[in-house]
Amino acid sequence: QDCTFFTRKEILRLHGRYHEMAPNVVPMDYTKDPDVKLPMQLIINMPELKENPFKERIVESFSEDGEGSLSFNDFVDMFSVLSEMAPRELKAIYAFKIYDFNTDNFICKADLEKTLNKLTREELTAEEITLVCEKVIEEADMDGDGKLGFADFENMISKAPDFLSTFHIRI
Amino acid sequence: EDKEEDESEEEDNDSQRNRASRRKNYQRKNRDGKKTREEGSQKKDRGKTAPTKHQTKRGKEGENKQKKDKKNSTSASSNSSDEESLSEEELAMLKEQVEQKKKLISTMRNKPWRMVKKLSVLREAQDFVEKFEGALGKGKGKKLYAYKMMMAKKWVKFKRDFENFKTQCIPWEMKIKEVESHFGSSVASYFIFLRWMYGVNLVLFGLIFGLVIIPEVLMGMPYGSLPRKTVPRAEQETAMDFSVLWDFEGYIKYSALFYGYYNNQRTIGWLKYRLPMAYFMVGISVFGYSLMVVIRSMARNANESTADGDDDNFIFSWKMFTSWDYLIGNPETADNKFASITTSFKESIVDEQESNKDENIHLRRFLRVLANVLIICCLCGSGYLIYFVVKRSQTFSKMQNVGWYERNEVEIVMSLLGMFCPPLFETIAALENYHPRIGLKWQLGRIFALFLGNLYTFLLALMDDVNEKLAEEDVVKNITHWTLLGHHNSSAGNDSTVTPPPLDPADVPRGPCWETTVGIEIVRLTVSDILVTYITILVGDFIRACFVRFVNYCWCWDLEAGFPSYAEFDISGNVLGLVFNQGMIWMGSFYAPGLVGINVLRLLTSMYFQCWAVMSSNVPHARVFKASKSNNFYMGLLLLILFLSLLPVAYTIMSLPPSFDCGPFSGKKRMYDVIQETIELDFPLFVAKIFSYVANPGLIIPAILLMVLTIYYLNSVSKAYQRANAELKKKMQMQREEEKNKRNNKASNNPMLQDLEDLLTPSTKTESPPKQAEEKKIESPNGTSPVRKPGRGEALAGSPMASWRGAAFIPPSQVFVTQPRTPGVWAPYPGQPRPWGPPLAPLPGRGRGQPCY
């Protein structure tokens, strides 16, 4: 309970949800500390994540092996960061990870294009996409390297008024 | 230790979950740690170190997580500190380490590490703290220290359990989550607000119920024993009729729900419960508690919203990264959201590409003025209508045969106004052509003014009524007096018994109890408001949805897309309704203690009813806008309403005499006399003296002056902070712009720098290869970019403290520009003159001199 923002009841409830996703695999008794991981497919079918265009990225950035399978620890961690009690800085760190599709610790133009496509379900034309991506880089890139480092991202997101309220999943 | 064993076993039996296992592990380690600590401290006293090391190792082996370097190093350090004797500095260092560990534990959840890592670091830190906490107390104080630590730990555990328990009590979490996933966070914020209000009202109800109503019911005189508690003879036949009850007359009027029921006996019952005092105090504390709760909530909201929403430097970035609402879990809503995001991007792109159209300023201004004039007319009209109707209802109450309509005319008119005026305002506002968010604010302001005007007109009319009743009272007082006298005389004359048979309470002529009347009016208003709200929801949302759904098959045009279509959830209207409802409750609770109970019921049913209505007949908003700032706006409204509803109550308490024959203050000259009475009679003598000294104007006026001065001082301090903040922001912004401009090779659009450039001789040096920065300058890891401006200007811009005083540096430093190898090292601190002497030999990095902070 010290490691997350959840109370005891909530952690227990999370365990219930984790269990019901794969009842035959996940044990009810965690005293032996079993090494059980659920694959990504199961997790992104959760009702809270189903409609999210970034669901795969979210699961990947919280998974320990980078493949997208979550152990229970990672599961709790994910929802703890996405809960409404997590502070802005912590959320910014993970948001950066999520939007960094090629995991090179920079949000480059390709990442931005992918984000935009996911957001608009590819409704925008190619020129519009390039225009928006260029504008974003122009607005947020402080050190002029053509991509967003973490400092740029954090600087930009800390001023955003509704970052905290949108980057929030209730479970 | 046995107890701990039992505890952990219990928990295992309860739930074989992760948490329990963790607890068990922790307690096992706790035990180990404690043992280690005790033994360790004993051994330390004797100076032996080997067993301690052994204990440490054992404790560590108990864990089955991966070893980390950190842990090893800590154990090494702890071993080393064990070995040496407890000298002062060792103690201090140890203490520091323990403090560090404690801090680590408390901030553990903020670290962006993997869970496994967090858990292991946590365990290790906890162990360390366990082990050495006991050892820190020295000598005789050790026991006390250990005891203190144990108490502190127990306290922490207790607090955590209490927090857990509290969150278990929060109702409706699942319901709100459902609404949220369907409609997004802004609609859900209304329901969260509703839940919060419910909590506040519950507390108020508890206060009033427990401290006023229950004592009266249990310990006061029962119904029928006193004149004020009995239905007068004349009304007794109709007292049980439903229509009479619905109007809150009849038996309800003479019950504990209203002010008039309470007796003015100073103490009641065997507890000597001082009812009038309690009534007064509870009335005041209702306002006090509400004020405290609202302000606390506002402060909490203000802490969270630190960003200024009008910063439009990052429009596209924010759109990209923060527009998706992660709470959405419903495909239909998700579709909507995608569509709206796409539209919003397209709009921004269009904005970016087009230049602003030339607007006809004058036409727009004229239209806006016209719209405002129209709306003011509407407001005045509605105010006058209410006044007129209330006056009419007074004449009605004197007539005998009043139909149902006439009786309820006032409430109906007010509710109708509240229902039809807002859409009217909206259509008029179409003339104004504002940005939607600003338009929304105007709309809310106007609805607010409408409700406020209505309420206050109603109150004014009511005041007339009250004054009338006060005049009537004198007359009735005389009649009562003489009747009683006559009765006594007649009965005394008949027989020689000393005590005449008392007059049946129902027959005593009654004064018009103005407080009860006021209470009744407000209660009726509230009830009708509730009913109208529910009916509006039912008809406006549900029936409409049914109509659109079923009649669509046989209608000419597509009902779902076209005119009626499904309703959207009107957040602002609903919130305003809630806020005003609360205002009426606050106003009426002093005169009708039962009103808060009615409100609690209303909020409860409203929650379920509206949840159902929203899920079944509303569609998500087509155009989604953020609700983040509105939270504080609604709290501000609530605060305003609190004050405004405090005013009438305070006025009546202070300046109107209470009725002579009803209520807990009857017989006194003013209601607040009860305080004086209590002080005189109940407290020892010196308290009364103290109060009389304190109430001396000579003391109060300086106190008020002091408070005013404090407010002024705090105000100016906060203004100074704001100014400093704005300065810093401006500097950062300027710097950012300069960076951008340099990167994009645009000319600086800063007028001062332009002038500067013109001034300088165009001895544009091409940039010298940026060398290692001297002293304090930090270069950014960029490649060289062609620099067009002379190094002077850039270095100037690069300075973080680029106050405009930087211009003063130019003349002396021009020396540098003309020199072939320009040392552009800029003194980072303005005001420190550079040594103009020999130019600095190594070329410092100029160009994009990244400032050092």
Tab-separated table of N, CA, C and O in Angstrom, chain A residues 1-5 7-9 12-13 15 28-31 33 48 51-53 58 61-63 72-73 77 90 99 112 116 118-119 121 131-132 135 138-139 141-144 156 159-161 166-168 170, chain B residues 16-19 21-23 65 109-110 112-116 118 126 160 164 167-168 173-174 177 180 307 313-318 320-322 324 326-327 331 334-335 338 342 345 349 352 626 736 740 743 782:
chain	number	residue	atom	x	y	z
A	1	GLN	N	0.809	-1.206	0.000
A	1	GLN	CA	0.000	0.000	0.000
A	1	GLN	C	0.842	1.255	0.000
A	1	GLN	O	0.386	2.327	-0.341
A	2	ASP	N	2.104	1.094	0.413
A	2	ASP	CA	2.981	2.249	0.393
A	2	ASP	C	3.426	2.588	-1.007
A	2	ASP	O	3.891	3.673	-1.261
A	3	CYS	N	3.338	1.612	-1.900
A	3	CYS	CA	3.911	1.839	-3.213
A	3	CYS	C	2.899	2.382	-4.209
A	3	CYS	O	3.261	2.744	-5.300
A	4	THR	N	1.646	2.374	-3.828
A	4	THR	CA	0.646	2.834	-4.776
A	4	THR	C	-0.236	3.871	-4.098
A	4	THR	O	-0.084	4.163	-2.928
A	5	PHE	N	-1.175	4.361	-4.874
A	5	PHE	CA	-2.102	5.336	-4.328
A	5	PHE	C	-3.411	4.701	-3.929
A	5	PHE	O	-4.392	5.381	-3.740
A	7	THR	N	-6.026	2.275	-1.616
A	7	THR	CA	-6.250	1.765	-0.273
A	7	THR	C	-6.361	0.254	-0.340
A	7	THR	O	-6.383	-0.335	-1.417
A	8	ARG	N	-6.455	-0.334	0.810
A	8	ARG	CA	-6.454	-1.793	0.879
A	8	ARG	C	-7.635	-2.370	0.117
A	8	ARG	O	-7.499	-3.326	-0.647
A	9	LYS	N	-8.794	-1.762	0.311
A	9	LYS	CA	-9.992	-2.273	-0.350
A	9	LYS	C	-9.812	-2.231	-1.855
A	9	LYS	O	-10.180	-3.158	-2.578
A	12	LEU	N	-7.545	-4.944	-3.131
A	12	LEU	CA	-8.245	-6.219	-3.175
A	12	LEU	C	-9.183	-6.291	-4.373
A	12	LEU	O	-9.287	-7.310	-5.063
A	13	ARG	N	-9.847	-5.167	-4.628
A	13	ARG	CA	-10.771	-5.166	-5.762
A	13	ARG	C	-10.012	-5.374	-7.069
A	13	ARG	O	-10.458	-6.078	-7.971
A	15	HIS	N	-7.352	-6.985	-7.440
A	15	HIS	CA	-6.987	-8.383	-7.546
A	15	HIS	C	-8.152	-9.194	-8.067
A	15	HIS	O	-7.984	-10.112	-8.877
A	28	MET	N	-5.888	-17.330	-6.465
A	28	MET	CA	-6.504	-16.433	-5.500
A	28	MET	C	-5.559	-16.131	-4.356
A	28	MET	O	-5.688	-15.150	-3.676
A	29	ASP	N	-4.622	-17.044	-4.187
A	29	ASP	CA	-3.757	-16.904	-3.021
A	29	ASP	C	-2.410	-16.387	-3.472
A	29	ASP	O	-1.691	-17.057	-4.214
A	30	TYR	N	-2.072	-15.212	-3.050
A	30	TYR	CA	-0.822	-14.630	-3.493
A	30	TYR	C	0.278	-14.712	-2.452
A	30	TYR	O	1.263	-14.000	-2.550
A	31	THR	N	0.071	-15.547	-1.455
A	31	THR	CA	1.087	-15.588	-0.401
A	31	THR	C	2.379	-16.216	-0.896
A	31	THR	O	3.451	-15.947	-0.388
A	33	ASP	N	3.558	-15.674	-3.708
A	33	ASP	CA	4.141	-14.751	-4.683
A	33	ASP	C	4.375	-15.424	-6.016
A	33	ASP	O	5.514	-15.577	-6.463
A	48	GLU	N	-12.352	-0.785	-19.286
A	48	GLU	CA	-11.803	0.559	-19.126
A	48	GLU	C	-10.844	0.918	-20.246
A	48	GLU	O	-10.667	2.090	-20.572
A	51	GLU	N	-11.752	1.127	-25.327
A	51	GLU	CA	-11.987	2.158	-26.322
A	51	GLU	C	-10.802	3.076	-26.492
A	51	GLU	O	-10.836	4.002	-27.301
A	52	ASN	N	-9.780	2.850	-25.722
A	52	ASN	CA	-8.674	3.790	-25.726
A	52	ASN	C	-7.787	3.525	-26.929
A	52	ASN	O	-7.349	2.406	-27.131
A	53	PRO	N	-7.500	4.548	-27.699
A	53	PRO	CA	-6.677	4.287	-28.884
A	53	PRO	C	-5.238	3.933	-28.536
A	53	PRO	O	-4.522	3.395	-29.364
A	58	ILE	N	-0.107	1.766	-23.596
A	58	ILE	CA	-0.216	1.861	-22.141
A	58	ILE	C	0.267	0.576	-21.513
A	58	ILE	O	1.102	0.565	-20.610
A	61	SER	N	4.020	0.059	-21.818
A	61	SER	CA	4.935	0.864	-21.005
A	61	SER	C	4.892	0.474	-19.546
A	61	SER	O	5.776	0.866	-18.792
A	62	PHE	N	3.876	-0.269	-19.104
A	62	PHE	CA	3.894	-0.700	-17.716
A	62	PHE	C	4.387	-2.114	-17.561
A	62	PHE	O	4.493	-2.619	-16.449
A	63	SER	N	4.624	-2.783	-18.687
A	63	SER	CA	4.980	-4.176	-18.533
A	63	SER	C	6.472	-4.312	-18.343
A	63	SER	O	7.259	-3.599	-18.934
A	72	PHE	N	0.742	-9.083	-11.724
A	72	PHE	CA	-0.201	-8.334	-10.909
A	72	PHE	C	0.417	-7.045	-10.387
A	72	PHE	O	-0.251	-6.008	-10.288
A	73	ASN	N	1.696	-7.114	-10.071
A	73	ASN	CA	2.364	-5.900	-9.602
A	73	ASN	C	2.270	-4.793	-10.639
A	73	ASN	O	1.965	-3.645	-10.328
A	77	ASP	N	0.357	-1.238	-10.503
A	77	ASP	CA	1.141	-0.039	-10.771
A	77	ASP	C	0.487	0.819	-11.845
A	77	ASP	O	0.389	2.036	-11.716
A	90	LEU	N	4.546	12.458	-11.997
A	90	LEU	CA	4.574	11.019	-12.249
A	90	LEU	C	3.801	10.685	-13.513
A	90	LEU	O	4.255	9.902	-14.365
A	99	TYR	N	3.507	7.815	-25.260
A	99	TYR	CA	3.440	8.399	-26.584
A	99	TYR	C	4.707	8.171	-27.386
A	99	TYR	O	4.769	8.558	-28.555
A	112	LEU	N	4.743	11.195	-33.466
A	112	LEU	CA	3.627	12.150	-33.491
A	112	LEU	C	2.612	11.752	-34.546
A	112	LEU	O	1.394	11.835	-34.324
A	116	LEU	N	-1.295	10.953	-33.868
A	116	LEU	CA	-2.372	11.692	-34.511
A	116	LEU	C	-3.307	10.757	-35.251
A	116	LEU	O	-4.535	10.903	-35.201
A	118	LYS	N	-3.907	7.677	-34.600
A	118	LYS	CA	-4.743	6.947	-33.659
A	118	LYS	C	-5.845	7.823	-33.111
A	118	LYS	O	-6.958	7.374	-32.881
A	119	LEU	N	-5.525	9.096	-32.896
A	119	LEU	CA	-6.524	9.991	-32.306
A	119	LEU	C	-7.670	10.273	-33.259
A	119	LEU	O	-8.796	10.451	-32.847
A	121	ARG	N	-8.348	8.457	-36.019
A	121	ARG	CA	-8.733	7.286	-36.797
A	121	ARG	C	-8.514	7.519	-38.273
A	121	ARG	O	-9.339	7.152	-39.089
A	131	LEU	N	1.235	18.905	-41.363
A	131	LEU	CA	1.140	20.252	-40.825
A	131	LEU	C	1.036	20.228	-39.312
A	131	LEU	O	1.755	20.952	-38.601
A	132	VAL	N	0.141	19.377	-38.805
A	132	VAL	CA	-0.046	19.339	-37.355
A	132	VAL	C	1.233	18.905	-36.663
A	132	VAL	O	1.646	19.507	-35.659
A	135	LYS	N	3.650	21.663	-36.533
A	135	LYS	CA	3.261	22.682	-35.562
A	135	LYS	C	3.606	22.237	-34.152
A	135	LYS	O	4.075	23.018	-33.341
A	138	GLU	N	7.214	22.546	-33.569
A	138	GLU	CA	7.577	23.949	-33.473
A	138	GLU	C	7.204	24.519	-32.112
A	138	GLU	O	7.936	25.288	-31.508
A	139	GLU	N	6.032	24.111	-31.629
A	139	GLU	CA	5.562	24.688	-30.372
A	139	GLU	C	6.347	24.182	-29.179
A	139	GLU	O	6.617	24.912	-28.241
A	141	ASP	N	9.254	22.002	-29.020
A	141	ASP	CA	10.656	21.626	-28.997
A	141	ASP	C	11.511	22.809	-28.578
A	141	ASP	O	11.592	23.802	-29.286
A	142	MET	N	12.135	22.689	-27.447
A	142	MET	CA	12.903	23.814	-26.936
A	142	MET	C	14.351	23.768	-27.360
A	142	MET	O	14.983	24.789	-27.559
A	143	ASP	N	14.896	22.563	-27.476
A	143	ASP	CA	16.325	22.527	-27.741
A	143	ASP	C	16.638	22.340	-29.208
A	143	ASP	O	17.784	22.177	-29.585
A	144	GLY	N	15.619	22.354	-30.009
A	144	GLY	CA	15.877	22.463	-31.439
A	144	GLY	C	16.421	21.216	-32.092
A	144	GLY	O	17.081	21.309	-33.121
A	156	MET	N	5.871	21.295	-21.618
A	156	MET	CA	4.636	21.602	-22.302
A	156	MET	C	3.429	21.086	-21.537
A	156	MET	O	2.405	21.756	-21.428
A	159	LYS	N	1.920	22.794	-18.301
A	159	LYS	CA	1.074	23.968	-18.407
A	159	LYS	C	-0.316	23.626	-18.912
A	159	LYS	O	-1.181	24.475	-18.965
A	160	ALA	N	-0.492	22.378	-19.322
A	160	ALA	CA	-1.786	22.034	-19.901
A	160	ALA	C	-2.838	21.955	-18.806
A	160	ALA	O	-2.647	21.261	-17.824
A	161	PRO	N	-3.926	22.652	-18.957
A	161	PRO	CA	-4.903	22.694	-17.868
A	161	PRO	C	-5.679	21.417	-17.659
A	161	PRO	O	-6.061	21.116	-16.544
A	166	THR	N	-7.831	14.431	-17.959
A	166	THR	CA	-8.039	13.469	-19.023
A	166	THR	C	-7.163	12.246	-18.849
A	166	THR	O	-7.549	11.157	-19.250
A	167	PHE	N	-6.015	12.393	-18.259
A	167	PHE	CA	-5.110	11.258	-18.120
A	167	PHE	C	-5.448	10.514	-16.836
A	167	PHE	O	-4.652	10.432	-15.919
A	168	HIS	N	-6.636	9.964	-16.832
A	168	HIS	CA	-7.133	9.429	-15.571
A	168	HIS	C	-8.078	8.289	-15.904
A	168	HIS	O	-8.968	8.443	-16.714
A	170	ARG	N	-10.570	5.529	-14.054
A	170	ARG	CA	-11.160	5.152	-12.771
A	170	ARG	C	-11.476	3.668	-12.787
A	170	ARG	O	-12.022	3.152	-13.747
B	16	GLN	N	-7.228	-14.506	1.326
B	16	GLN	CA	-5.913	-14.968	0.924
B	16	GLN	C	-5.487	-14.176	-0.277
B	16	GLN	O	-5.439	-14.656	-1.382
B	17	ARG	N	-5.226	-12.956	-0.019
B	17	ARG	CA	-4.871	-12.108	-1.129
B	17	ARG	C	-3.470	-11.582	-0.941
B	17	ARG	O	-2.844	-11.767	0.081
B	18	ASN	N	-3.070	-10.886	-1.934
B	18	ASN	CA	-1.733	-10.348	-1.968
B	18	ASN	C	-1.445	-9.488	-0.746
B	18	ASN	O	-0.409	-9.572	-0.129
B	19	ARG	N	-2.382	-8.655	-0.462
B	19	ARG	CA	-2.195	-7.698	0.591
B	19	ARG	C	-1.923	-8.393	1.911
B	19	ARG	O	-1.018	-8.048	2.641
B	21	SER	N	-0.744	-11.295	2.358
B	21	SER	CA	0.566	-11.934	2.364
B	21	SER	C	1.641	-10.904	2.617
B	21	SER	O	2.574	-11.136	3.355
B	22	ARG	N	1.439	-9.736	2.027
B	22	ARG	CA	2.442	-8.707	2.267
B	22	ARG	C	2.494	-8.323	3.725
B	22	ARG	O	3.548	-8.146	4.298
B	23	ARG	N	1.293	-8.200	4.304
B	23	ARG	CA	1.234	-7.837	5.728
B	23	ARG	C	1.958	-8.865	6.551
B	23	ARG	O	2.717	-8.553	7.452
B	65	LYS	N	13.268	-11.440	-2.497
B	65	LYS	CA	13.329	-10.611	-3.683
B	65	LYS	C	14.768	-10.538	-4.150
B	65	LYS	O	15.685	-10.910	-3.438
B	109	ARG	N	5.484	6.037	-3.457
B	109	ARG	CA	4.525	5.874	-4.523
B	109	ARG	C	4.722	6.883	-5.636
B	109	ARG	O	4.163	6.734	-6.715
B	110	ASN	N	5.523	7.914	-5.387
B	110	ASN	CA	5.720	8.893	-6.443
B	110	ASN	C	6.843	8.529	-7.388
B	110	ASN	O	7.102	9.236	-8.342
B	112	PRO	N	8.852	6.710	-10.292
B	112	PRO	CA	8.469	6.000	-11.518
B	112	PRO	C	9.245	4.719	-11.722
B	112	PRO	O	9.838	4.510	-12.765
B	113	TRP	N	9.278	3.865	-10.716
B	113	TRP	CA	9.997	2.608	-10.882
B	113	TRP	C	9.025	1.480	-11.136
B	113	TRP	O	7.828	1.605	-10.917
B	114	ARG	N	9.574	0.355	-11.549
B	114	ARG	CA	8.736	-0.822	-11.669
B	114	ARG	C	8.309	-1.260	-10.285
B	114	ARG	O	9.030	-1.094	-9.309
B	115	MET	N	7.156	-1.888	-10.239
B	115	MET	CA	6.577	-2.268	-8.959
B	115	MET	C	7.488	-3.187	-8.174
B	115	MET	O	7.640	-3.076	-6.962
B	116	VAL	N	8.120	-4.130	-8.877
B	116	VAL	CA	8.960	-5.095	-8.186
B	116	VAL	C	10.106	-4.378	-7.481
B	116	VAL	O	10.416	-4.615	-6.312
B	118	LYS	N	10.136	-1.293	-6.587
B	118	LYS	CA	9.611	-0.483	-5.481
B	118	LYS	C	9.425	-1.340	-4.250
B	118	LYS	O	9.784	-0.957	-3.136
B	126	GLN	N	12.287	-0.384	5.070
B	126	GLN	CA	11.530	-0.623	6.292
B	126	GLN	C	12.359	-1.402	7.299
B	126	GLN	O	12.365	-1.109	8.493
B	160	ARG	N	-4.001	4.817	8.647
B	160	ARG	CA	-4.206	4.134	7.367
B	160	ARG	C	-5.485	3.317	7.391
B	160	ARG	O	-6.245	3.308	6.424
B	164	ASN	N	-8.720	3.757	4.975
B	164	ASN	CA	-9.338	2.642	4.256
B	164	ASN	C	-10.824	2.571	4.536
B	164	ASN	O	-11.639	2.397	3.640
B	167	THR	N	-12.825	5.338	2.787
B	167	THR	CA	-13.112	5.171	1.371
B	167	THR	C	-14.140	4.081	1.142
B	167	THR	O	-14.821	4.074	0.126
B	168	GLN	N	-14.252	3.189	2.116
B	168	GLN	CA	-15.278	2.166	1.931
B	168	GLN	C	-16.667	2.751	2.027
B	168	GLN	O	-17.619	2.193	1.513
B	173	GLU	N	-19.926	4.875	-6.045
B	173	GLU	CA	-18.710	4.971	-6.847
B	173	GLU	C	-18.910	4.301	-8.203
B	173	GLU	O	-18.537	4.830	-9.242
B	174	MET	N	-19.564	3.145	-8.178
B	174	MET	CA	-19.744	2.406	-9.422
B	174	MET	C	-20.668	3.144	-10.371
B	174	MET	O	-20.446	3.200	-11.579
B	177	LYS	N	-18.917	5.905	-12.030
B	177	LYS	CA	-17.968	5.411	-13.008
B	177	LYS	C	-18.675	5.047	-14.301
B	177	LYS	O	-18.169	5.318	-15.400
B	180	GLU	N	-19.453	8.133	-16.116
B	180	GLU	CA	-18.223	8.717	-16.643
B	180	GLU	C	-17.797	8.042	-17.926
B	180	GLU	O	-17.363	8.683	-18.879
B	307	ALA	N	-2.200	25.929	-13.611
B	307	ALA	CA	-1.867	26.444	-14.937
B	307	ALA	C	-2.822	27.547	-15.344
B	307	ALA	O	-3.983	27.582	-14.934
B	313	ASN	N	0.339	29.088	-26.268
B	313	ASN	CA	1.562	28.761	-26.981
B	313	ASN	C	1.579	27.347	-27.477
B	313	ASN	O	2.369	26.980	-28.306
B	314	PHE	N	0.745	26.505	-26.911
B	314	PHE	CA	0.891	25.075	-27.132
B	314	PHE	C	-0.372	24.460	-27.673
B	314	PHE	O	-0.669	23.322	-27.372
B	315	ILE	N	-1.092	25.192	-28.459
B	315	ILE	CA	-2.430	24.726	-28.835
B	315	ILE	C	-2.387	23.335	-29.427
B	315	ILE	O	-3.067	22.422	-28.973
B	316	PHE	N	-1.535	23.178	-30.436
B	316	PHE	CA	-1.534	21.882	-31.115
B	316	PHE	C	-1.007	20.780	-30.228
B	316	PHE	O	-1.508	19.669	-30.227
B	317	SER	N	0.023	21.091	-29.456
B	317	SER	CA	0.588	20.048	-28.594
B	317	SER	C	-0.453	19.566	-27.599
B	317	SER	O	-0.613	18.369	-27.386
B	318	TRP	N	-1.153	20.531	-27.007
B	318	TRP	CA	-2.153	20.099	-26.034
B	318	TRP	C	-3.235	19.296	-26.707
B	318	TRP	O	-3.710	18.302	-26.181
B	320	MET	N	-2.970	17.431	-29.135
B	320	MET	CA	-2.530	16.087	-29.444
B	320	MET	C	-2.445	15.221	-28.201
B	320	MET	O	-2.826	14.065	-28.224
B	321	PHE	N	-1.944	15.784	-27.109
B	321	PHE	CA	-1.646	14.898	-25.993
B	321	PHE	C	-2.707	14.872	-24.917
B	321	PHE	O	-2.718	13.978	-24.101
B	322	THR	N	-3.558	15.863	-24.871
B	322	THR	CA	-4.498	15.855	-23.753
B	322	THR	C	-5.938	15.840	-24.176
B	322	THR	O	-6.824	16.007	-23.366
B	324	TRP	N	-7.626	13.310	-25.568
B	324	TRP	CA	-8.364	12.072	-25.379
B	324	TRP	C	-8.671	11.869	-23.903
B	324	TRP	O	-7.806	11.868	-23.073
B	326	TYR	N	-9.315	9.622	-21.056
B	326	TYR	CA	-9.041	8.212	-20.790
B	326	TYR	C	-10.166	7.513	-20.060
B	326	TYR	O	-10.150	6.309	-19.898
B	327	LEU	N	-11.144	8.273	-19.608
B	327	LEU	CA	-12.214	7.651	-18.847
B	327	LEU	C	-13.252	6.995	-19.734
B	327	LEU	O	-14.097	6.266	-19.258
B	331	PRO	N	-18.340	2.545	-26.663
B	331	PRO	CA	-17.979	2.737	-28.085
B	331	PRO	C	-18.634	3.958	-28.697
B	331	PRO	O	-17.992	4.674	-29.466
B	334	ALA	N	-16.899	6.934	-27.641
B	334	ALA	CA	-15.574	6.982	-28.250
B	334	ALA	C	-15.677	7.492	-29.678
B	334	ALA	O	-14.869	8.314	-30.120
B	335	ASP	N	-16.701	7.015	-30.376
B	335	ASP	CA	-16.888	7.519	-31.736
B	335	ASP	C	-17.060	9.023	-31.745
B	335	ASP	O	-16.442	9.740	-32.530
B	338	PHE	N	-13.777	10.709	-31.116
B	338	PHE	CA	-12.914	10.741	-32.294
B	338	PHE	C	-13.356	11.826	-33.252
B	338	PHE	O	-12.549	12.607	-33.762
B	342	THR	N	-11.230	15.100	-34.378
B	342	THR	CA	-10.910	15.380	-35.776
B	342	THR	C	-11.388	16.765	-36.174
B	342	THR	O	-10.646	17.547	-36.781
B	345	PHE	N	-9.195	19.417	-34.694
B	345	PHE	CA	-7.922	19.578	-35.407
B	345	PHE	C	-8.124	20.331	-36.707
B	345	PHE	O	-7.363	21.234	-37.055
B	349	ILE	N	-6.415	23.810	-37.833
B	349	ILE	CA	-5.608	23.913	-39.046
B	349	ILE	C	-6.112	25.061	-39.906
B	349	ILE	O	-5.330	25.872	-40.427
B	352	GLU	N	-5.145	28.258	-38.519
B	352	GLU	CA	-3.725	28.523	-38.713
B	352	GLU	C	-3.442	29.011	-40.116
B	352	GLU	O	-2.600	29.877	-40.334
B	626	LYS	N	-13.952	21.468	-22.073
B	626	LYS	CA	-13.400	21.019	-20.806
B	626	LYS	C	-14.144	21.616	-19.631
B	626	LYS	O	-14.670	22.708	-19.683
B	736	ARG	N	12.175	31.683	-24.644
B	736	ARG	CA	11.695	30.642	-25.527
B	736	ARG	C	11.503	31.153	-26.928
B	736	ARG	O	11.869	30.533	-27.912
B	740	LYS	N	13.259	29.975	-30.394
B	740	LYS	CA	12.528	29.541	-31.576
B	740	LYS	C	12.938	30.344	-32.792
B	740	LYS	O	13.155	29.807	-33.875
B	743	ARG	N	16.222	29.398	-34.116
B	743	ARG	CA	16.187	28.125	-34.790
B	743	ARG	C	15.575	28.229	-36.161
B	743	ARG	O	15.981	27.603	-37.106
B	782	ASN	N	23.811	21.167	-29.110
B	782	ASN	CA	23.308	21.344	-30.466
B	782	ASN	C	24.444	21.503	-31.452
B	782	ASN	O	25.540	21.932	-31.106
